[in-house]
Coordinates of N, CA and C in Angstrom, one line a residue:
M1 N 31.1 19.1 -4.1 CA 29.4 19.7 -5.0 C 29.0 19.0 -6.4
K2 N 31.1 19.6 -7.1 CA 30.2 17.8 -8.4 C 30.9 16.4 -8.5
K3 N 31.3 16.0 -8.0 CA 32.0 15.2 -6.5 C 30.8 14.1 -6.8
L4 N 29.7 14.8 -5.9 CA 28.9 14.1 -4.8 C 27.8 14.2 -6.2
S5 N 27.0 15.2 -6.9 CA 26.2 15.5 -7.7 C 27.0 14.4 -8.9
K6 N 27.9 14.0 -9.5 CA 28.2 13.3 -10.0 C 28.1 11.0 -9.6
L7 N 29.0 11.1 -8.0 CA 28.4 10.0 -7.0 C 27.0 10.2 -7.3
F8 N 26.3 11.1 -6.4 CA 24.9 10.8 -7.1 C 24.4 10.3 -8.4
A9 N 24.1 10.9 -9.1 CA 23.7 10.7 -10.8 C 24.0 9.3 -10.8
I10 N 25.6 8.4 -10.3 CA 25.4 6.8 -10.4 C 24.9 6.3 -9.9
L11 N 24.1 6.4 -8.1 CA 23.8 5.7 -7.6 C 22.6 6.2 -8.4
A12 N 21.5 6.9 -8.6 CA 20.5 7.1 -9.0 C 20.5 6.2 -9.8
L13 N 21.8 5.9 -10.8 CA 20.8 5.3 -12.0 C 21.0 3.8 -12.2
F14 N 21.4 3.4 -10.9 CA 22.1 1.4 -10.1 C 21.0 1.6 -10.0
A15 N 20.5 2.7 -8.7 CA 18.9 1.8 -8.2 C 17.8 1.9 -9.0
I16 N 17.6 2.5 -9.7 CA 16.6 2.4 -10.9 C 16.8 1.7 -11.8
L17 N 18.2 1.3 -12.4 CA 18.9 0.3 -13.3 C 18.2 -1.8 -13.2
G18 N 18.7 -1.5 -11.6 CA 19.0 -2.5 -11.2 C 17.5 -3.3 -11.3
G19 N 16.8 -2.3 -10.0 CA 16.0 -3.1 -9.6 C 14.4 -3.2 -11.1
A20 N 15.1 -1.8 -12.1 CA 13.6 -2.5 -12.5 C 14.4 -3.3 -13.4
L21 N 16.1 -3.0 -14.2 CA 15.6 -4.8 -15.1 C 15.3 -6.1 -14.2
A22 N 15.7 -6.4 -13.0 CA 15.0 -7.3 -12.4 C 13.5 -7.3 -12.7
A23 N 13.3 -6.9 -11.9 CA 11.3 -6.8 -12.7 C 11.7 -7.2 -13.9
C24 N 11.4 -6.6 -14.8 CA 11.7 -6.9 -16.2 C 12.8 -7.8 -16.9
G25 N 12.5 -9.0 -16.1 CA 14.1 -10.0 -16.4 C 13.4 -10.4 -17.0
K26 N 12.4 -11.3 -16.6 CA 11.9 -12.7 -17.3 C 10.8 -12.3 -18.4
T27 N 10.6 -11.6 -19.2 CA 9.2 -11.3 -19.4 C 7.8 -12.3 -20.3
A28 N 8.9 -12.7 -20.9 CA 8.7 -12.9 -22.1 C 7.4 -14.5 -22.6
D29 N 7.3 -15.0 -21.7 CA 6.7 -16.2 -21.2 C 5.2 -16.1 -20.9
K30 N 4.8 -14.8 -19.8 CA 4.0 -13.5 -19.6 C 3.3 -13.2 -20.0
P31 N 1.8 -13.2 -19.8 CA 0.7 -12.4 -20.4 C 1.4 -10.5 -19.8
E32 N 1.2 -10.2 -20.7 CA 1.4 -8.2 -20.7 C 0.2 -7.6 -19.5
V33 N 0.8 -7.4 -18.5 CA 0.2 -6.3 -17.1 C -0.5 -5.5 -17.4
E34 N -1.0 -4.7 -16.7 CA -0.7 -2.8 -16.9 C 0.5 -1.9 -16.3
K35 N 0.5 -1.2 -17.0 CA 1.7 -1.0 -16.7 C 2.2 -0.5 -15.3
P36 N 2.4 -0.7 -14.8 CA 2.3 0.3 -13.2 C 2.9 1.9 -12.6
V37 N 3.2 2.1 -11.8 CA 3.5 3.7 -11.3 C 4.9 3.5 -12.0
E38 N 5.2 4.6 -12.6 CA 7.4 4.3 -12.8 C 7.6 5.0 -12.3
E39 N 8.7 4.9 -12.6 CA 10.0 5.0 -10.6 C 9.4 6.2 -10.6
E40 N 9.5 6.6 -9.3 CA 9.7 7.7 -8.8 C 11.2 7.8 -7.8
V41 N 12.1 9.1 -7.1 CA 13.2 9.2 -6.5 C 12.4 10.7 -5.7
V42 N 11.7 10.0 -4.7 CA 11.6 11.0 -2.8 C 12.7 10.8 -2.2
A43 N 12.5 12.0 -2.2 CA 13.9 12.8 -1.3 C 14.6 13.2 -0.9
D44 N 14.6 12.6 0.5 CA 14.5 13.9 1.6 C 15.9 14.8 1.7
E45 N 16.3 15.7 2.1 CA 17.3 17.2 2.2 C 18.3 16.2 2.6
P46 N 19.1 15.3 2.4 CA 20.7 15.1 3.2 C 20.8 16.5 4.3
K47 N 21.5 16.0 5.4 CA 21.2 16.5 6.4 C 22.9 17.6 5.8
E48 N 23.5 16.7 5.3 CA 25.6 18.0 4.9 C 25.8 17.0 3.7
E49 N 26.0 18.2 2.4 CA 26.3 17.1 1.2 C 27.8 17.1 1.7
V50 N 28.6 16.5 1.9 CA 29.3 15.9 2.2 C 30.8 14.0 1.4
P51 N 30.7 14.9 0.1 CA 31.7 14.5 -0.5 C 32.1 13.4 -0.5
S52 N 32.8 12.1 -1.0 CA 33.7 12.1 -0.9 C 35.0 12.3 -1.5
E53 N 36.2 12.6 -0.4 CA 37.5 13.6 -0.6 C 38.3 13.2 -2.1
K54 N 38.0 12.1 -2.7 CA 38.8 11.0 -2.8 C 38.5 11.1 -4.8
G55 N 37.2 11.3 -4.8 CA 36.2 11.7 -5.9 C 36.4 9.9 -6.5
A56 N 35.6 10.3 -7.9 CA 36.1 8.6 -8.4 C 37.3 8.4 -8.7
P57 N 37.0 6.7 -8.3 CA 36.4 5.8 -8.9 C 35.2 5.2 -6.9
F58 N 34.4 5.7 -7.4 CA 33.7 5.2 -5.6 C 33.6 4.0 -5.8
T59 N 33.5 3.4 -4.7 CA 33.1 2.4 -4.1 C 31.6 2.3 -3.7
I60 N 30.9 1.3 -3.8 CA 28.9 1.1 -3.9 C 29.8 -0.2 -3.2
G61 N 28.4 0.0 -1.6 CA 28.1 -1.3 -1.0 C 26.5 -1.2 -1.1
I62 N 26.4 -3.2 -1.6 CA 25.4 -2.9 -1.3 C 24.7 -4.1 -0.6
S63 N 23.1 -4.1 0.1 CA 23.3 -4.4 1.5 C 21.7 -4.4 1.4
N64 N 21.2 -6.4 0.8 CA 20.3 -7.0 0.7 C 20.2 -8.3 1.7
P65 N 19.0 -8.2 2.1 CA 19.0 -9.4 3.4 C 18.5 -10.2 2.8
F66 N 17.9 -10.6 1.4 CA 16.6 -11.8 0.6 C 17.7 -12.2 -0.2
I67 N 18.0 -13.6 -0.8 CA 18.0 -14.3 -1.4 C 17.4 -15.7 -2.0
S68 N 16.6 -15.5 -1.0 CA 15.6 -16.8 -1.5 C 15.1 -16.4 -3.4
G69 N 14.9 -14.8 -3.3 CA 13.5 -14.9 -4.6 C 14.1 -15.3 -5.5
E70 N 13.8 -14.9 -6.9 CA 13.5 -15.1 -8.3 C 14.8 -13.6 -8.4
Y71 N 13.9 -12.7 -7.9 CA 14.2 -10.8 -7.8 C 15.0 -10.3 -7.3
R72 N 15.2 -11.0 -6.4 CA 17.4 -10.5 -5.9 C 18.0 -11.1 -6.8
T73 N 18.2 -12.5 -6.6 CA 18.6 -12.7 -7.2 C 19.4 -11.8 -9.1
Q74 N 18.2 -11.7 -9.2 CA 18.6 -11.3 -10.8 C 18.9 -9.3 -10.1
M75 N 18.2 -9.3 -9.2 CA 18.8 -7.5 -8.9 C 20.4 -7.7 -8.2
I76 N 20.5 -8.3 -7.4 CA 22.8 -8.3 -7.8 C 22.5 -8.4 -8.9
D77 N 22.4 -9.8 -10.3 CA 23.5 -10.2 -10.8 C 23.3 -8.7 -12.2
N78 N 22.0 -7.4 -11.9 CA 21.3 -6.8 -12.7 C 23.1 -5.0 -12.2
L79 N 23.1 -5.3 -11.3 CA 23.4 -4.5 -10.9 C 25.3 -4.7 -10.6
I80 N 26.1 -6.0 -10.7 CA 27.2 -6.1 -11.0 C 26.9 -6.3 -12.3
T81 N 26.1 -6.6 -13.5 CA 27.0 -6.0 -15.1 C 26.7 -4.2 -15.0
I82 N 26.0 -4.0 -14.5 CA 25.8 -2.6 -14.1 C 26.5 -1.9 -13.9
N83 N 27.7 -2.1 -12.8 CA 29.0 -1.6 -11.8 C 30.8 -1.9 -13.3
E84 N 30.2 -3.1 -14.0 CA 31.0 -3.3 -15.0 C 31.5 -1.7 -16.0
E85 N 30.6 -1.4 -15.7 CA 30.0 -0.9 -16.8 C 30.8 0.4 -17.2
Y86 N 30.6 0.7 -15.4 CA 31.1 2.4 -15.0 C 32.6 2.2 -14.6
K87 N 33.2 0.8 -13.9 CA 34.3 0.1 -13.8 C 35.3 0.1 -14.9
A88 N 34.9 0.2 -16.1 CA 34.9 0.8 -17.5 C 35.5 1.9 -17.3
L89 N 34.7 2.1 -17.6 CA 34.5 4.0 -17.2 C 35.8 5.1 -16.2
G90 N 36.2 4.4 -15.5 CA 36.3 5.2 -14.7 C 36.1 5.5 -12.9
L91 N 35.2 5.3 -13.1 CA 33.8 5.7 -12.1 C 34.0 5.1 -11.0
T92 N 33.6 4.2 -10.9 CA 33.2 2.6 -9.8 C 34.3 2.1 -9.3
K93 N 34.9 1.2 -8.0 CA 35.7 -0.2 -8.2 C 34.3 -1.2 -7.9
D94 N 35.0 -1.8 -8.2 CA 34.2 -3.5 -7.5 C 33.1 -2.9 -6.4
L95 N 31.9 -3.7 -6.1 CA 31.3 -3.4 -5.8 C 31.6 -4.1 -4.3
V96 N 31.0 -3.9 -3.1 CA 31.4 -4.2 -1.7 C 29.8 -5.0 -1.2
I97 N 29.5 -6.2 -2.1 CA 28.3 -6.6 -1.3 C 28.1 -7.3 -0.2
E98 N 26.5 -7.0 0.8 CA 26.0 -8.0 1.7 C 25.1 -8.4 1.3
N99 N 25.5 -9.9 0.7 CA 24.0 -10.6 0.5 C 23.3 -12.3 0.9
F100 N 22.6 -12.3 1.9 CA 22.7 -13.1 2.9 C 21.6 -13.3 3.0
D101 N 20.7 -14.5 3.0 CA 19.3 -14.5 4.4 C 20.0 -14.1 5.8
T102 N 19.2 -12.4 5.9 CA 19.3 -12.7 7.3 C 17.8 -11.5 7.6
D103 N 18.2 -11.1 9.0 CA 16.4 -11.1 9.7 C 17.2 -9.6 9.8
V104 N 16.9 -8.6 10.9 CA 16.9 -7.1 10.8 C 18.7 -6.5 11.8
A105 N 19.3 -7.8 12.6 CA 19.7 -7.7 13.0 C 20.7 -7.9 12.3
G106 N 20.8 -9.1 11.5 CA 22.1 -9.3 11.0 C 21.4 -8.2 9.7
Q107 N 20.7 -7.4 8.9 CA 21.1 -6.1 7.8 C 21.9 -5.3 8.6
I108 N 21.5 -5.2 10.0 CA 22.3 -4.2 10.4 C 23.7 -4.7 10.2
E109 N 23.9 -5.6 10.8 CA 25.8 -5.8 10.5 C 25.8 -6.1 9.5
Q110 N 24.9 -6.1 8.5 CA 25.6 -5.8 6.5 C 25.6 -3.9 6.7
L111 N 25.5 -3.0 6.4 CA 25.8 -1.5 6.8 C 26.1 -1.5 7.4
E112 N 26.7 -2.5 9.3 CA 28.4 -1.6 9.8 C 29.3 -2.7 8.8
N113 N 29.3 -3.4 7.8 CA 30.4 -3.4 7.6 C 30.9 -3.1 6.2
L114 N 29.2 -2.6 5.5 CA 29.2 -1.5 4.4 C 30.2 -0.3 5.2
I115 N 30.0 0.0 6.1 CA 30.0 1.8 6.1 C 32.2 1.2 7.3
N116 N 32.8 0.4 8.2 CA 33.5 -0.6 8.2 C 34.9 0.1 6.7
A117 N 33.9 -0.2 5.4 CA 35.2 -1.1 4.1 C 35.3 0.5 3.7
G118 N 34.3 1.5 4.7 CA 35.0 2.8 3.9 C 34.4 3.2 2.2
V119 N 33.1 2.1 2.3 CA 32.3 3.2 0.7 C 31.8 4.2 1.0
D120 N 31.5 5.1 0.2 CA 30.7 5.9 -1.0 C 29.4 5.7 -0.7
A121 N 28.9 4.7 -0.8 CA 27.6 5.0 -1.3 C 27.3 3.3 -0.8
I122 N 25.7 3.4 -0.8 CA 24.8 2.2 0.3 C 24.0 2.4 -0.4
L123 N 23.9 0.7 -1.4 CA 22.4 0.5 -2.4 C 21.6 -0.2 -1.2
V124 N 20.4 0.0 -0.5 CA 19.7 -0.8 0.4 C 18.7 -0.7 -0.4
N125 N 18.3 -2.6 -0.3 CA 16.7 -3.2 0.4 C 16.2 -3.9 1.3
P126 N 15.7 -3.3 1.7 CA 15.5 -2.7 3.8 C 14.4 -4.1 4.2
G127 N 14.9 -5.0 4.6 CA 13.3 -5.2 5.5 C 12.7 -4.9 6.4
D128 N 13.1 -4.2 6.9 CA 12.1 -4.0 7.5 C 12.0 -2.0 7.8
A129 N 10.7 -1.5 7.7 CA 10.4 -0.7 7.8 C 10.9 0.6 7.6
V130 N 11.4 0.4 9.1 CA 12.0 1.5 10.4 C 13.6 0.8 11.3
A131 N 13.5 -0.4 11.7 CA 14.3 -0.3 12.9 C 15.9 -0.1 11.6
L132 N 15.8 0.0 11.2 CA 17.6 0.0 9.9 C 18.1 1.4 10.0
N133 N 16.8 2.6 10.3 CA 17.1 4.2 10.2 C 18.1 4.3 11.0
Q134 N 18.1 4.0 12.4 CA 19.7 4.5 13.1 C 20.2 4.4 12.2
I135 N 20.6 2.6 12.6 CA 21.9 2.1 11.0 C 22.9 3.5 10.3
L136 N 21.7 3.7 9.4 CA 21.5 3.8 8.0 C 21.8 6.3 8.0
E137 N 21.0 6.5 9.3 CA 20.8 7.9 9.3 C 22.8 7.3 10.4
E138 N 23.2 7.2 10.6 CA 24.1 7.6 11.1 C 25.0 7.2 9.7
A139 N 25.2 6.2 8.9 CA 25.9 6.6 7.4 C 25.8 7.8 6.5
V140 N 24.3 8.7 6.3 CA 24.4 10.1 5.9 C 24.8 10.6 6.2
D141 N 26.1 10.5 8.2 CA 26.1 11.6 8.7 C 27.3 12.3 8.5
M142 N 27.9 10.1 8.2 CA 29.6 10.2 7.9 C 29.4 10.6 6.6
G143 N 28.6 10.8 5.7 CA 28.7 12.0 3.7 C 28.4 10.5 3.4
I144 N 27.8 9.1 4.0 CA 27.7 8.5 2.7 C 26.9 8.7 1.5
L145 N 26.0 8.4 1.2 CA 24.8 8.7 -0.2 C 24.2 7.0 0.1
V146 N 23.3 7.7 0.9 CA 22.4 5.8 0.7 C 21.2 6.4 0.2
F147 N 21.0 5.0 -0.8 CA 19.9 5.1 -1.4 C 19.0 3.4 -0.7
S148 N 18.1 3.7 -0.9 CA 16.6 2.4 -0.3 C 16.0 2.4 -1.5
I149 N 16.3 0.9 -2.4 CA 15.9 0.4 -3.6 C 14.7 -1.0 -4.1
D150 N 13.3 -0.1 -4.3 CA 12.0 -1.0 -4.1 C 11.8 -0.5 -2.5
Q151 N 12.1 -0.2 -2.1 CA 11.2 -0.2 -0.5 C 11.7 1.0 0.6
E152 N 10.6 1.8 -0.3 CA 10.4 2.9 0.7 C 10.6 3.2 2.5
I153 N 11.5 3.9 2.8 CA 11.3 4.1 4.2 C 12.3 5.8 4.6
E154 N 11.8 6.2 5.8 CA 11.5 7.3 6.6 C 13.1 7.3 6.7
A155 N 14.1 7.2 6.8 CA 14.6 7.5 7.5 C 15.8 8.9 6.6
K156 N 16.2 9.7 7.4 CA 16.2 11.2 7.5 C 17.7 10.9 6.5
G157 N 17.3 11.5 5.1 CA 18.6 11.4 4.3 C 18.8 10.1 3.5
V158 N 18.1 9.6 3.4 CA 17.8 8.7 2.7 C 17.4 9.2 1.9
I159 N 17.6 8.5 0.5 CA 17.0 8.2 -0.9 C 16.5 7.4 -0.9
N160 N 14.7 7.5 -2.0 CA 14.1 6.4 -1.9 C 14.0 6.4 -2.7
V161 N 14.1 4.8 -4.0 CA 13.5 4.3 -5.2 C 13.1 3.2 -5.6
G162 N 12.4 3.6 -5.6 CA 10.9 2.5 -6.4 C 9.2 3.0 -6.8
H163 N 8.6 1.8 -6.6 CA 7.6 1.9 -7.6 C 5.8 1.7 -6.4
N164 N 5.4 2.4 -6.9 CA 4.4 2.8 -5.5 C 3.7 1.0 -5.5
Q165 N 4.3 0.8 -4.6 CA 4.1 -1.5 -4.0 C 2.3 -1.6 -4.1
Y166 N 1.3 -0.3 -2.9 CA 0.2 -1.0 -3.2 C -0.7 -0.4 -4.3
E167 N -0.7 0.7 -5.5 CA -0.5 0.4 -7.0 C -0.3 -1.0 -7.6
F168 N 0.5 -1.6 -7.2 CA 1.5 -2.1 -8.4 C 0.7 -4.0 -8.1
A169 N 0.5 -4.2 -5.7 CA -0.8 -4.7 -6.2 C -2.4 -4.6 -6.3
R170 N -2.5 -2.9 -6.8 CA -3.6 -3.3 -6.8 C -4.0 -3.3 -8.2
I171 N -3.0 -2.9 -8.9 CA -3.3 -3.6 -11.0 C -3.4 -4.9 -11.1
S172 N -2.1 -5.6 -10.1 CA -1.9 -7.0 -10.3 C -3.4 -8.2 -10.0
A173 N -4.3 -7.6 -8.5 CA -5.5 -8.6 -8.8 C -6.3 -7.7 -9.4
E174 N -6.3 -6.8 -9.7 CA -7.5 -6.9 -11.1 C -6.7 -7.4 -12.2
W175 N -5.6 -7.9 -12.6 CA -5.7 -7.7 -13.6 C -6.0 -9.9 -13.4
L176 N -5.3 -9.6 -12.6 CA -5.8 -11.1 -12.0 C -7.7 -12.2 -12.7
A177 N -8.3 -11.1 -11.6 CA -9.9 -11.4 -11.4 C -10.3 -11.4 -13.3
E178 N -9.8 -10.7 -13.7 CA -10.4 -10.0 -15.1 C -9.8 -11.3 -15.8
N179 N -8.3 -12.0 -15.6 CA -8.9 -13.3 -16.5 C -9.0 -14.0 -16.1
L180 N -9.4 -14.7 -14.5 CA -9.3 -16.3 -14.5 C -10.3 -16.0 -14.5
Q181 N -11.7 -14.5 -13.5 CA -12.7 -14.6 -13.5 C -14.0 -15.5 -13.1
E182 N -12.8 -16.9 -12.8 CA -13.9 -17.3 -11.7 C -12.8 -18.6 -11.0
G183 N -12.7 -19.2 -10.0 CA -12.1 -20.4 -9.9 C -11.1 -20.2 -8.6
N184 N -10.9 -20.6 -7.7 CA -10.0 -20.4 -6.8 C -9.0 -19.0 -7.1
V185 N -8.6 -18.6 -5.5 CA -7.6 -18.2 -5.9 C -6.6 -18.2 -4.1
V186 N -5.1 -18.4 -4.2 CA -4.4 -18.2 -3.3 C -3.7 -17.7 -2.9
Q187 N -3.7 -16.6 -1.3 CA -3.4 -14.9 -1.8 C -2.2 -16.0 -0.5
I188 N -1.1 -15.3 -1.3 CA 0.7 -16.1 0.0 C 1.4 -14.5 0.2
E189 N 0.9 -14.6 1.5 CA 1.8 -12.7 1.4 C 3.4 -13.3 1.4
G190 N 4.1 -12.4 1.2 CA 5.8 -11.8 1.7 C 6.1 -12.1 3.5
F191 N 7.1 -11.9 3.6 CA 8.4 -11.5 3.9 C 7.4 -11.0 5.4
I192 N 7.6 -11.4 6.4 CA 6.9 -10.1 7.3 C 7.2 -9.3 7.7
G193 N 6.9 -7.8 8.0 CA 7.4 -6.6 8.5 C 7.6 -5.8 6.9
H194 N 7.8 -6.5 5.6 CA 9.2 -6.9 4.7 C 8.0 -5.1 3.9
P195 N 8.5 -3.9 4.2 CA 8.1 -2.8 3.4 C 7.6 -3.4 2.6
A196 N 7.6 -3.4 1.3 CA 6.7 -4.1 0.4 C 5.3 -4.8 1.0
N197 N 6.1 -5.5 1.2 CA 4.9 -6.8 1.5 C 3.7 -6.3 2.6
N198 N 3.5 -4.9 3.2 CA 3.1 -4.0 4.3 C 2.1 -3.4 3.2
L199 N 3.0 -2.8 2.5 CA 1.8 -2.1 0.0 C 0.7 -3.4 0.1
R200 N 1.6 -3.6 -0.3 CA 0.2 -5.0 -1.1 C -0.3 -5.3 -0.3
M201 N -0.1 -6.0 0.4 CA -1.1 -6.3 1.8 C -2.4 -5.7 2.3

């Protein structure tokens, strides 16, 4: 139980800091926007508490299906930086990173690769709200801690870490309307089927 608690704490900080720092990574030249809802952790009760037998240092896997955006690039860079700090403390090993543009089938393959690599925990930024549930639940059943970062999904045993995407979009739209006041606005949609995109639209 103690090993599981330590790994859980490490993963929670990874998930929160990796996404939060990426979102705030380059704000010096941008106007202030009303602060969105604080990061929140929404956790389903894991089916079994099966911590890694070997304890620390833990091996953590990352699954990211989009690399075309600056946010995702910064997110991966932040996770690598954070991991170096934990490695120096003897808590983690090198990250196992699956990071390339792909579809649902490709992300399932990413997750299978991480499971086969024997990781103790997975941070996944899901490209679909439901299609990854089966493979993620399989990982949970194997005793792997799984955190969904930035996007909320309903896979049993997966811990969701992220902000309120609907409120994020609402606050951003209100700020734009108040500051622009008049003019033409073009709405650009993100990746179709992506959980955050669905909520923001």
